[in-house]
Amino acid sequence: MSVDSAHASVVVCNPQGLHLRPAYLLAGAAERFQSRVELIKDGERVDAKSILSIVGLNATEGTSLQIDARGPDAEAAVGTLVELFRSGFPEATGDSAPSASAR
């Protein structure tokens, strides 16, 4: 039995880097796939399905990362994450935090 794999290189283009909002979007996108998906920065590999692991990379604007996926839907997983990086995480660029009702 062979394991499918896919890889890509991306650059963080967000001025504030991979802070909580883009990490949330990345982890949510990766979670939709069966494949094991990892982000790699300077040899450090982290689970792309973990928001805290992504934030822990401390990836600032201009940081080069590799995306590595292994599993039955590896190509689709990598393609989805690459598109998030290319788009600049559009849902994560707002300056306002989600509002909460005070009661």
XYZ file of C-alpha atoms in Angstrom:
103
model
C 0.000 0.000 0.000
C 1.419 3.371 -0.976
C 0.879 6.616 0.861
C 0.172 9.686 -1.213
C 2.156 12.783 -0.385
C 2.253 16.380 -1.519
C 4.499 19.321 -0.700
C 4.593 23.048 -1.371
C 6.548 26.113 -0.334
C 4.772 29.288 0.737
C 5.709 32.685 2.131
C 3.776 34.417 4.894
C 2.457 37.645 3.367
C 0.380 38.908 6.291
C 1.912 42.021 7.884
C 1.202 40.580 11.347
C 2.387 37.071 10.468
C 0.571 33.888 11.419
C -1.242 35.229 14.440
C -4.354 33.636 15.922
C -6.866 34.436 13.173
C -4.910 33.030 10.216
C -3.810 30.087 12.385
C -7.482 29.384 13.096
C -8.262 29.437 9.362
C -5.289 27.206 8.536
C -6.095 24.647 11.213
C -9.755 24.619 10.219
C -8.870 24.035 6.580
C -6.356 21.284 7.410
C -8.847 19.590 9.729
C -11.181 18.920 6.793
C -8.717 16.412 5.352
C -7.838 12.869 6.390
C -4.173 13.377 5.554
C -1.553 14.285 8.121
C -0.678 17.893 7.315
C 2.378 19.663 8.712
C 3.952 23.090 8.413
C 7.740 23.249 8.447
C 9.835 26.276 9.406
C 13.622 25.966 9.590
C 13.337 22.201 10.084
C 10.703 22.454 12.838
C 7.595 20.448 11.927
C 4.223 21.207 13.492
C 0.743 19.792 13.088
C -1.189 22.098 10.751
C -4.411 21.017 12.478
C -3.278 22.612 15.751
C -3.872 26.348 16.156
C -1.388 26.650 19.019
C 1.301 24.758 17.096
C 0.881 27.096 14.131
C 1.067 30.211 16.319
C 4.085 28.676 18.085
C 6.049 28.735 14.831
C 6.283 32.511 15.253
C 6.083 32.914 11.480
C 6.331 36.619 10.701
C 5.760 38.394 7.397
C 8.257 37.114 4.822
C 8.839 33.774 6.572
C 9.218 30.811 4.209
C 7.309 27.684 5.189
C 6.856 24.280 3.663
C 3.562 22.418 3.684
C 3.859 18.628 3.835
C 0.862 16.305 3.625
C 0.684 12.519 3.637
C -2.476 10.553 3.127
C -5.316 9.850 0.722
C -6.182 13.512 0.078
C -2.710 15.023 0.419
C -2.796 16.980 -2.847
C -6.151 18.560 -2.042
C -4.983 19.455 1.466
C -1.823 21.155 0.235
C -3.725 22.953 -2.528
C -6.244 24.325 -0.046
C -3.563 25.595 2.340
C -1.523 27.124 -0.487
C -4.615 29.025 -1.616
C -5.099 30.414 1.899
C -1.522 31.721 1.886
C -1.925 33.186 -1.620
C -5.168 34.923 -0.694
C -3.633 36.512 2.413
C -6.196 34.871 4.707
C -8.963 37.287 3.702
C -11.239 36.532 6.658
C -8.349 37.151 9.064
C -7.420 40.657 7.970
C -10.078 42.599 9.864
C -8.857 44.802 12.660
C -11.855 44.259 14.892
C -12.220 41.327 17.226
C -15.430 39.317 17.185
C -18.022 41.079 19.284
C -19.438 39.570 22.433
C -22.636 40.524 24.167
C -22.258 41.756 27.728
C -25.046 40.629 30.026
